Amino acid sequence: MFKQVLSSFGIQGVQVDTLLHSPHLEVGQALQGVIHFKGASSNKRMNGIYLELMTLVEVESGEHETRQAQCIARWPISGAFELVAEQVHQCPFNIQLPFETPVTQLNCYANHTKVWLHTHLDIDWAVDAHDDDALAIYPNAAMQTLITALQHCGLSLYSADVERGQLRGGHFQSSIGCYQELEFRPTAWLSHLNELEVSFVATATQTHVLFEIDRKLGHDHYQTLSLPHTTLDVGSLAAHLKQLLAL
C-alpha cells in the first residue's frame, strides 16, 4: 500500500525480479539465476544484495503450534554501491543449496513443507526491495531409496513438516537450525506400530537417518542409520530395515 501511495506521487521505489534457471532441484545441488533490478526515481545508496533460503518451521507456543518463516542459508551477492536513478542492472548468481534443505516434493497426505528463495535489496534510508521464488526440492537417491524401502515394509508416508531446533543422532547432528520430519504409518490394521518418524541429515557423501519408533505397547525408542551415496538396492535395504526397526 505504501509503495502504491508513493507511485501515485511519481515516487518509484527500487524494483527487483529474480529469475531462476530452474526451480526444480535436488538437495545440495547448485541453484542458478539472475537478479534483475531497476533504480528508483532518485539515486539510492545500496547497502547490499542478499539471497536467503527460507522454509516454514513448526514452533510450539504454549499449547498451540504455529508455522513461521525461517532463514536456513544466506548468501551476500553484492556489497554497498550507488544505484543511479532508473538504471537497470542484472546480477547473475550460482549458489549451492545445503544438503539438509527440506524436501518439498513428497507424495503424502499432508505435506506442510515449503522452501523458497528470498531476494533482499538492502536500501539505505528507503523501503527495501524484495522478491520470493518458490523452489521444488527433491530427495537425493539415498533418501528416495529409503522411502521406497519403507513402503515395501508396509508403511505409507502420511505427513511431512519442518521443526525448529537441532537434531542429534549419536555421531551426527543437523546444522541449519531446523530439521524435517516424515511421518510414516502402517498400512495394516493389526500392526504393532503407531507411527514411524524419519529425519534426514545429509552430507556430500552420505545421508544419516534418525528413526523415532512409536509402538502401541511400550515407550518410543530411536535408531540411526547412515546410507552411502552409492547405488542402493531397495530389497536389501527393506530387509535391513525390518530387522533394525523390528517391523
mmCIF file of C-alpha atoms in Angstrom:
data_model
loop_
_atom_site.group_PDB
_atom_site.id
_atom_site.type_symbol
_atom_site.label_atom_id
_atom_site.label_comp_id
_atom_site.label_asym_id
_atom_site.label_seq_id
_atom_site.Cartn_x
_atom_site.Cartn_y
_atom_site.Cartn_z
ATOM 1 C CA MET A 1 0.000 0.000 0.000
ATOM 2 C CA PHE A 2 2.832 2.382 0.948
ATOM 3 C CA LYS A 3 4.570 1.723 -2.388
ATOM 4 C CA GLN A 4 1.289 2.395 -4.243
ATOM 5 C CA VAL A 5 0.933 5.768 -2.475
ATOM 6 C CA LEU A 6 4.481 6.728 -3.422
ATOM 7 C CA SER A 7 3.892 5.697 -7.031
ATOM 8 C CA SER A 8 0.773 7.891 -7.204
ATOM 9 C CA PHE A 9 3.023 10.890 -6.451
ATOM 10 C CA GLY A 10 5.564 9.842 -9.089
ATOM 11 C CA ILE A 11 7.970 8.413 -6.481
ATOM 12 C CA GLN A 12 9.020 4.988 -7.730
ATOM 13 C CA GLY A 13 10.960 2.616 -5.492
ATOM 14 C CA VAL A 14 13.654 0.148 -6.485
ATOM 15 C CA GLN A 15 12.204 -2.784 -8.424
ATOM 16 C CA VAL A 16 13.586 -6.336 -8.303
ATOM 17 C CA ASP A 17 12.720 -9.577 -10.074
ATOM 18 C CA THR A 18 14.775 -12.752 -9.657
ATOM 19 C CA LEU A 19 14.625 -15.268 -12.496
ATOM 20 C CA LEU A 20 15.753 -18.844 -11.785
ATOM 21 C CA HIS A 21 17.245 -21.093 -14.436
ATOM 22 C CA SER A 22 15.200 -23.904 -12.852
ATOM 23 C CA PRO A 23 13.276 -24.065 -9.553
ATOM 24 C CA HIS A 24 13.455 -27.893 -9.587
ATOM 25 C CA LEU A 25 16.464 -29.056 -7.587
ATOM 26 C CA GLU A 26 17.766 -31.950 -5.549
ATOM 27 C CA VAL A 27 19.110 -31.276 -2.054
ATOM 28 C CA GLY A 28 22.687 -29.999 -2.244
ATOM 29 C CA GLN A 29 22.503 -29.005 -5.903
ATOM 30 C CA ALA A 30 23.514 -25.643 -7.393
ATOM 31 C CA LEU A 31 20.847 -23.001 -7.886
ATOM 32 C CA GLN A 32 21.486 -20.558 -10.710
ATOM 33 C CA GLY A 33 19.654 -17.448 -11.782
ATOM 34 C CA VAL A 34 19.785 -13.726 -12.448
ATOM 35 C CA ILE A 35 18.650 -10.859 -10.221
ATOM 36 C CA HIS A 36 17.099 -8.106 -12.363
ATOM 37 C CA PHE A 37 16.679 -4.750 -10.616
ATOM 38 C CA LYS A 38 15.970 -1.163 -11.604
ATOM 39 C CA GLY A 39 16.791 2.064 -9.808
ATOM 40 C CA ALA A 40 14.209 4.265 -8.145
ATOM 41 C CA SER A 41 13.142 7.736 -9.281
ATOM 42 C CA SER A 42 16.195 9.117 -7.456
ATOM 43 C CA ASN A 43 19.674 7.804 -6.687
ATOM 44 C CA LYS A 44 19.830 5.329 -3.815
ATOM 45 C CA ARG A 45 22.635 4.030 -1.635
ATOM 46 C CA MET A 46 22.508 0.220 -1.657
ATOM 47 C CA ASN A 47 23.874 -1.475 1.461
ATOM 48 C CA GLY A 48 23.945 -4.838 -0.274
ATOM 49 C CA ILE A 49 22.068 -7.580 -2.123
ATOM 50 C CA TYR A 50 21.368 -10.858 -0.363
ATOM 51 C CA LEU A 51 19.781 -14.192 -1.184
ATOM 52 C CA GLU A 52 18.141 -16.157 1.617
ATOM 53 C CA LEU A 53 16.889 -19.734 1.553
ATOM 54 C CA MET A 54 13.640 -19.835 3.532
ATOM 55 C CA THR A 55 11.377 -22.533 4.904
ATOM 56 C CA LEU A 56 8.341 -22.802 7.185
ATOM 57 C CA VAL A 57 9.098 -24.257 10.622
ATOM 58 C CA GLU A 58 6.703 -25.529 13.237
ATOM 59 C CA VAL A 59 7.065 -23.668 16.525
ATOM 60 C CA GLU A 60 5.423 -24.635 19.819
ATOM 61 C CA SER A 61 3.874 -21.730 21.706
ATOM 62 C CA GLY A 62 2.219 -22.867 24.926
ATOM 63 C CA GLU A 63 -0.436 -25.379 23.951
ATOM 64 C CA HIS A 64 -0.512 -24.233 20.326
ATOM 65 C CA GLU A 65 1.703 -24.776 17.326
ATOM 66 C CA THR A 66 2.348 -22.179 14.648
ATOM 67 C CA ARG A 67 4.406 -22.123 11.466
ATOM 68 C CA GLN A 68 6.909 -19.341 10.975
ATOM 69 C CA ALA A 69 9.302 -18.422 8.188
ATOM 70 C CA GLN A 70 12.935 -19.192 8.976
ATOM 71 C CA CYS A 71 16.120 -18.496 7.047
ATOM 72 C CA ILE A 72 18.305 -21.612 6.721
ATOM 73 C CA ALA A 73 21.052 -20.188 4.482
ATOM 74 C CA ARG A 74 22.163 -16.705 3.399
ATOM 75 C CA TRP A 75 24.460 -15.566 0.616
ATOM 76 C CA PRO A 76 25.793 -11.988 0.147
ATOM 77 C CA ILE A 77 25.633 -11.279 -3.586
ATOM 78 C CA SER A 78 26.828 -7.678 -3.616
ATOM 79 C CA GLY A 79 28.403 -5.155 -1.294
ATOM 80 C CA ALA A 80 27.448 -1.498 -0.976
ATOM 81 C CA PHE A 81 27.111 0.625 -4.106
ATOM 82 C CA GLU A 82 25.305 3.664 -5.516
ATOM 83 C CA LEU A 83 22.247 2.794 -7.628
ATOM 84 C CA VAL A 84 21.643 5.537 -10.159
ATOM 85 C CA ALA A 85 18.010 6.574 -10.747
ATOM 86 C CA GLU A 86 16.177 4.412 -13.307
ATOM 87 C CA GLN A 87 19.346 2.438 -14.035
ATOM 88 C CA VAL A 88 18.783 -1.231 -14.957
ATOM 89 C CA HIS A 89 21.110 -3.986 -13.727
ATOM 90 C CA GLN A 90 21.447 -7.756 -13.984
ATOM 91 C CA CYS A 91 23.306 -9.751 -11.362
ATOM 92 C CA PRO A 92 23.848 -13.473 -12.100
ATOM 93 C CA PHE A 93 24.380 -15.921 -9.220
ATOM 94 C CA ASN A 94 25.351 -19.535 -8.664
ATOM 95 C CA ILE A 95 24.794 -20.858 -5.140
ATOM 96 C CA GLN A 96 24.744 -24.342 -3.625
ATOM 97 C CA LEU A 97 21.756 -25.432 -1.586
ATOM 98 C CA PRO A 98 22.528 -27.024 1.788
ATOM 99 C CA PHE A 99 22.424 -30.815 1.765
ATOM 100 C CA GLU A 100 19.959 -30.510 4.692
ATOM 101 C CA THR A 101 17.457 -28.446 2.693
ATOM 102 C CA PRO A 102 13.942 -29.767 3.481
ATOM 103 C CA VAL A 103 12.387 -31.846 0.716
ATOM 104 C CA THR A 104 9.145 -30.463 -0.732
ATOM 105 C CA GLN A 105 8.393 -32.998 -3.475
ATOM 106 C CA LEU A 106 6.869 -35.820 -1.456
ATOM 107 C CA ASN A 107 3.839 -37.965 -2.160
ATOM 108 C CA CYS A 108 1.959 -37.855 1.131
ATOM 109 C CA TYR A 109 -1.433 -36.913 2.595
ATOM 110 C CA ALA A 110 -0.303 -33.793 4.493
ATOM 111 C CA ASN A 111 2.806 -32.064 3.186
ATOM 112 C CA HIS A 112 3.473 -28.824 5.093
ATOM 113 C CA THR A 113 6.993 -28.340 3.734
ATOM 114 C CA LYS A 114 7.672 -25.151 1.781
ATOM 115 C CA VAL A 115 11.017 -23.811 0.582
ATOM 116 C CA TRP A 116 11.618 -20.564 -1.289
ATOM 117 C CA LEU A 117 14.385 -18.179 -2.297
ATOM 118 C CA HIS A 118 14.078 -14.674 -0.864
ATOM 119 C CA THR A 119 15.889 -11.841 -2.654
ATOM 120 C CA HIS A 120 16.607 -8.831 -0.442
ATOM 121 C CA LEU A 121 17.916 -5.481 -1.654
ATOM 122 C CA ASP A 122 19.007 -3.550 1.436
ATOM 123 C CA ILE A 123 18.497 0.140 0.603
ATOM 124 C CA ASP A 124 19.820 2.901 2.840
ATOM 125 C CA TRP A 125 17.087 5.246 4.119
ATOM 126 C CA ALA A 126 14.380 3.747 1.909
ATOM 127 C CA VAL A 127 11.936 0.848 1.696
ATOM 128 C CA ASP A 128 13.864 -2.350 0.929
ATOM 129 C CA ALA A 129 13.024 -4.290 -2.233
ATOM 130 C CA HIS A 130 12.150 -7.998 -2.056
ATOM 131 C CA ASP A 131 11.256 -10.928 -4.283
ATOM 132 C CA ASP A 132 10.241 -14.502 -3.428
ATOM 133 C CA ASP A 133 10.531 -17.566 -5.664
ATOM 134 C CA ALA A 134 9.163 -20.990 -4.684
ATOM 135 C CA LEU A 135 11.507 -23.963 -5.032
ATOM 136 C CA ALA A 136 10.685 -27.610 -5.721
ATOM 137 C CA ILE A 137 13.192 -29.657 -3.701
ATOM 138 C CA TYR A 138 13.585 -33.356 -4.465
ATOM 139 C CA PRO A 139 15.143 -36.070 -2.259
ATOM 140 C CA ASN A 140 18.559 -37.424 -3.165
ATOM 141 C CA ALA A 141 18.866 -41.040 -4.338
ATOM 142 C CA ALA A 142 19.583 -42.396 -0.838
ATOM 143 C CA MET A 143 16.530 -40.662 0.638
ATOM 144 C CA GLN A 144 14.253 -41.868 -2.144
ATOM 145 C CA THR A 145 15.542 -45.442 -1.849
ATOM 146 C CA LEU A 146 14.852 -45.424 1.892
ATOM 147 C CA ILE A 147 11.327 -44.048 1.404
ATOM 148 C CA THR A 148 10.631 -46.777 -1.166
ATOM 149 C CA ALA A 149 12.113 -49.453 1.110
ATOM 150 C CA LEU A 150 9.851 -48.358 3.993
ATOM 151 C CA GLN A 151 6.867 -48.659 1.657
ATOM 152 C CA HIS A 152 7.996 -52.224 0.890
ATOM 153 C CA CYS A 153 7.918 -52.792 4.663
ATOM 154 C CA GLY A 154 4.201 -51.953 4.794
ATOM 155 C CA LEU A 155 4.491 -48.270 5.740
ATOM 156 C CA SER A 156 2.918 -45.298 3.992
ATOM 157 C CA LEU A 157 4.204 -41.718 4.090
ATOM 158 C CA TYR A 158 1.453 -39.720 5.802
ATOM 159 C CA SER A 159 2.843 -36.252 6.545
ATOM 160 C CA ALA A 160 5.898 -34.022 6.325
ATOM 161 C CA ASP A 161 6.813 -30.860 8.195
ATOM 162 C CA VAL A 162 9.834 -28.953 9.468
ATOM 163 C CA GLU A 163 10.629 -28.498 13.166
ATOM 164 C CA ARG A 164 12.675 -25.674 14.650
ATOM 165 C CA GLY A 165 15.733 -26.843 16.567
ATOM 166 C CA GLN A 166 18.689 -29.187 16.208
ATOM 167 C CA LEU A 167 18.584 -32.904 15.543
ATOM 168 C CA ARG A 168 21.153 -35.164 17.218
ATOM 169 C CA GLY A 169 21.708 -38.757 16.288
ATOM 170 C CA GLY A 170 24.803 -40.074 18.023
ATOM 171 C CA HIS A 171 27.598 -39.441 15.512
ATOM 172 C CA PHE A 172 25.736 -36.768 13.513
ATOM 173 C CA GLN A 173 23.691 -33.626 14.061
ATOM 174 C CA SER A 174 21.800 -31.088 11.973
ATOM 175 C CA SER A 175 23.311 -27.675 11.304
ATOM 176 C CA ILE A 176 20.701 -25.345 9.724
ATOM 177 C CA GLY A 177 18.556 -24.564 12.794
ATOM 178 C CA CYS A 178 15.703 -26.895 11.854
ATOM 179 C CA TYR A 179 15.027 -30.430 10.616
ATOM 180 C CA GLN A 180 12.372 -32.188 8.601
ATOM 181 C CA GLU A 181 10.163 -34.949 9.974
ATOM 182 C CA LEU A 182 8.484 -37.515 7.757
ATOM 183 C CA GLU A 183 5.696 -39.460 9.440
ATOM 184 C CA PHE A 184 5.020 -42.994 8.218
ATOM 185 C CA ARG A 185 2.004 -45.041 9.259
ATOM 186 C CA PRO A 186 1.394 -48.769 8.858
ATOM 187 C CA THR A 187 -0.955 -49.847 6.092
ATOM 188 C CA ALA A 188 -2.071 -52.961 8.036
ATOM 189 C CA TRP A 189 -4.761 -52.531 10.703
ATOM 190 C CA LEU A 190 -3.227 -55.116 13.047
ATOM 191 C CA SER A 191 0.231 -53.583 13.093
ATOM 192 C CA HIS A 192 2.021 -53.218 16.443
ATOM 193 C CA LEU A 193 3.307 -49.827 15.271
ATOM 194 C CA ASN A 194 1.547 -46.483 15.747
ATOM 195 C CA GLU A 195 3.878 -44.446 13.568
ATOM 196 C CA LEU A 196 7.470 -44.070 12.480
ATOM 197 C CA GLU A 197 9.095 -40.636 12.248
ATOM 198 C CA VAL A 198 12.073 -40.300 9.932
ATOM 199 C CA SER A 199 14.535 -37.396 9.690
ATOM 200 C CA PHE A 200 17.436 -36.996 7.293
ATOM 201 C CA VAL A 201 20.762 -35.250 7.870
ATOM 202 C CA ALA A 202 22.534 -35.388 4.528
ATOM 203 C CA THR A 203 26.146 -34.555 3.693
ATOM 204 C CA ALA A 204 28.078 -34.580 0.428
ATOM 205 C CA THR A 205 28.992 -38.274 0.763
ATOM 206 C CA GLN A 206 26.251 -39.883 2.863
ATOM 207 C CA THR A 207 22.782 -39.423 4.309
ATOM 208 C CA HIS A 208 22.258 -40.027 8.012
ATOM 209 C CA VAL A 209 18.808 -41.127 9.165
ATOM 210 C CA LEU A 210 17.187 -40.865 12.586
ATOM 211 C CA PHE A 211 14.165 -43.091 13.264
ATOM 212 C CA GLU A 212 11.721 -42.454 16.105
ATOM 213 C CA ILE A 213 9.647 -45.619 16.590
ATOM 214 C CA ASP A 214 6.257 -45.244 18.299
ATOM 215 C CA ARG A 215 4.779 -48.635 19.196
ATOM 216 C CA LYS A 216 1.299 -49.307 20.551
ATOM 217 C CA LEU A 217 2.810 -51.036 23.577
ATOM 218 C CA GLY A 218 5.939 -49.670 25.219
ATOM 219 C CA HIS A 219 7.966 -46.476 25.044
ATOM 220 C CA ASP A 220 9.223 -44.663 21.980
ATOM 221 C CA HIS A 221 12.780 -45.505 21.018
ATOM 222 C CA TYR A 222 15.301 -44.407 18.428
ATOM 223 C CA GLN A 223 17.535 -45.971 15.822
ATOM 224 C CA THR A 224 20.045 -44.466 13.406
ATOM 225 C CA LEU A 225 21.338 -45.467 10.007
ATOM 226 C CA SER A 226 23.871 -43.969 7.599
ATOM 227 C CA LEU A 227 23.422 -44.529 3.870
ATOM 228 C CA PRO A 228 26.349 -44.009 1.467
ATOM 229 C CA HIS A 229 25.728 -42.088 -1.726
ATOM 230 C CA THR A 230 26.239 -45.161 -3.875
ATOM 231 C CA THR A 231 23.767 -47.415 -5.622
ATOM 232 C CA LEU A 232 21.446 -48.971 -3.014
ATOM 233 C CA ASP A 233 19.233 -51.993 -3.534
ATOM 234 C CA VAL A 234 15.659 -51.406 -2.347
ATOM 235 C CA GLY A 235 15.039 -55.060 -1.465
ATOM 236 C CA SER A 236 18.218 -55.402 0.590
ATOM 237 C CA LEU A 237 17.556 -52.116 2.386
ATOM 238 C CA ALA A 238 13.964 -53.150 3.164
ATOM 239 C CA ALA A 239 15.186 -56.406 4.694
ATOM 240 C CA HIS A 240 17.723 -54.498 6.807
ATOM 241 C CA LEU A 241 15.061 -52.007 7.980
ATOM 242 C CA LYS A 242 12.726 -54.819 9.060
ATOM 243 C CA GLN A 243 15.477 -56.139 11.291
ATOM 244 C CA LEU A 244 16.736 -52.773 12.516
ATOM 245 C CA LEU A 245 13.280 -51.409 13.343
ATOM 246 C CA ALA A 246 11.666 -54.757 14.270
ATOM 247 C CA LEU A 247 8.905 -54.233 11.726
#
